[in-house]
mmCIF file of C-alpha atoms in Angstrom:
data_model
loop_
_atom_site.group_PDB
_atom_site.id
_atom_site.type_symbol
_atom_site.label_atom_id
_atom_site.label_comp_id
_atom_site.label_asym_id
_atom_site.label_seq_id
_atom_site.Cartn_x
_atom_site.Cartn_y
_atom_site.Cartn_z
ATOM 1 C CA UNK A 1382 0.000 0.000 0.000
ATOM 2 C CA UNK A 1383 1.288 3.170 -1.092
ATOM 3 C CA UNK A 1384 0.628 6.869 1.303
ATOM 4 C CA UNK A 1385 1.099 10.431 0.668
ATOM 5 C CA UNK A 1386 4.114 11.678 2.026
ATOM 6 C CA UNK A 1387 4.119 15.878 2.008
ATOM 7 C CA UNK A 1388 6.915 18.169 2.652
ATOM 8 C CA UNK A 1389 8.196 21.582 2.445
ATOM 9 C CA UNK A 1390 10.986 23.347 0.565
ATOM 10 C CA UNK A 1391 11.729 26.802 -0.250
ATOM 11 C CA UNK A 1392 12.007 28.228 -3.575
ATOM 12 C CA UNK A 1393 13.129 31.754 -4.211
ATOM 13 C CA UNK A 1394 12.330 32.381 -0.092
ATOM 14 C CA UNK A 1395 8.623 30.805 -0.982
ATOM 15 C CA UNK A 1396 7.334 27.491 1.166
ATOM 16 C CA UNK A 1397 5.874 25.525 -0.790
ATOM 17 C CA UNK A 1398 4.571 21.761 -0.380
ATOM 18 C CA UNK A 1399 5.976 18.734 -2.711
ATOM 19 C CA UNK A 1400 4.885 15.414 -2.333
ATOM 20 C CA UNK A 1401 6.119 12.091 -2.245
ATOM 21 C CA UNK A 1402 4.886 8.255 -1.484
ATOM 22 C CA UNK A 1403 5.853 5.879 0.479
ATOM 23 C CA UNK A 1404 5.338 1.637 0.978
ATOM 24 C CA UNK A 1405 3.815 0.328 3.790
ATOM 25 C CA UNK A 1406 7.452 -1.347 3.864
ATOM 26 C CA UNK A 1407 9.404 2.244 4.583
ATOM 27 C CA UNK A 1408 10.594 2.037 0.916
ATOM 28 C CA UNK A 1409 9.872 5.966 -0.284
ATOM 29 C CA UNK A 1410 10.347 8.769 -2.803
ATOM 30 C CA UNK A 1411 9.932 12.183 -2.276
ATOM 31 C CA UNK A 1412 9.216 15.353 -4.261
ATOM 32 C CA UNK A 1413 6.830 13.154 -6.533
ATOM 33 C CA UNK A 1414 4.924 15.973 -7.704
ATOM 34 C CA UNK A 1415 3.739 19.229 -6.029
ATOM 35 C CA UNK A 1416 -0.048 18.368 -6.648
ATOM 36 C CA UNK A 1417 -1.559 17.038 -3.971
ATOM 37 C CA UNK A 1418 -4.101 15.450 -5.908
ATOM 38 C CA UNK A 1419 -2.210 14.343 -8.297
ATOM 39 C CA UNK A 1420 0.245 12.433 -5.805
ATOM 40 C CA UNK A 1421 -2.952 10.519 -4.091
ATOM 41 C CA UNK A 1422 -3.871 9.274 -7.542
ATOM 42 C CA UNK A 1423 -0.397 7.636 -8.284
ATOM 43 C CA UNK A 1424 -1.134 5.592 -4.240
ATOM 44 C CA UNK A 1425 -4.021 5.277 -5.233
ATOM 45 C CA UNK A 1426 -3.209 3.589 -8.959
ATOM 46 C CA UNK A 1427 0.103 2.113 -7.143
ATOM 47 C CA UNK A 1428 -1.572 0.475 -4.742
ATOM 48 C CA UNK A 1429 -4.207 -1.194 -7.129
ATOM 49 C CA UNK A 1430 -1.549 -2.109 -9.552
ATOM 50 C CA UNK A 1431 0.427 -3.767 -6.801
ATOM 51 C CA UNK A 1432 3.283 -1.954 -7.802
ATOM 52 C CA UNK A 1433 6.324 -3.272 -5.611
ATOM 53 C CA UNK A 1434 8.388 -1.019 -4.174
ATOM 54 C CA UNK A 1435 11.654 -1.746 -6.256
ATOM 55 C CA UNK A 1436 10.008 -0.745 -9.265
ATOM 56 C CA UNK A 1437 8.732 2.614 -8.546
ATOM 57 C CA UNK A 1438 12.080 4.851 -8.905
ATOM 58 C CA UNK A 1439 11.486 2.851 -12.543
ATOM 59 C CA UNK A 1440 7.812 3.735 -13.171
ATOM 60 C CA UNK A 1441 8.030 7.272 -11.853
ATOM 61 C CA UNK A 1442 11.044 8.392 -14.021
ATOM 62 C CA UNK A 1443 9.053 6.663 -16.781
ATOM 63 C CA UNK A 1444 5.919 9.009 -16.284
ATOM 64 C CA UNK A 1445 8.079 11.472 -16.197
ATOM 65 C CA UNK A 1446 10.219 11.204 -19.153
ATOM 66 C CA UNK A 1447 7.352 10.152 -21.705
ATOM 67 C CA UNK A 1448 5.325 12.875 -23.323
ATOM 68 C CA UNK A 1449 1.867 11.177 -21.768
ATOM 69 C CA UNK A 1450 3.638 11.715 -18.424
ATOM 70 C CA UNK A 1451 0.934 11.524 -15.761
ATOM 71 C CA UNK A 1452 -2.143 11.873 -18.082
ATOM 72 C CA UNK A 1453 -0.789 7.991 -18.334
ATOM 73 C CA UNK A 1454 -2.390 6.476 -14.516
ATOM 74 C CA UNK A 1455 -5.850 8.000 -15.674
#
């Protein structure tokens, strides 16, 4: 099972939130995406797809460097 994980970071002396997920098993990768909505769909579709933890570094840079990107998980 995959959670939101939600931190903050400064960007030109702004706070502003980023999130990440993490496995029920600790296993966890921050600064995901800085939509909060966006990050509980990809637990959300992780979690159904039974994604295991070791592959996720994988699948996100995947989403990231295809021109579908996210639009992919709908």
């Amino acid at each position: 099972m995959y959670k939101v994980i939600e931190r903050t970071i400064v960007i030109e002396g702004e706070k502003k939130a980023v999130y990440g997920l993490r496995h029920e098993n600790g296993t966890a990768m921050e600064d995901v995406s800085g939509n909060k909505k966006e990050a509980e769909h990809m637990a959300e579709r992780f979690t159904e797809m039974e994604l295991a933890p070791y592959q996720l570094n994988d699948v996100l840079r995947y989403i990231v460097d295809t021109p579908e990107g996210y639009a992919q998980l709908q």
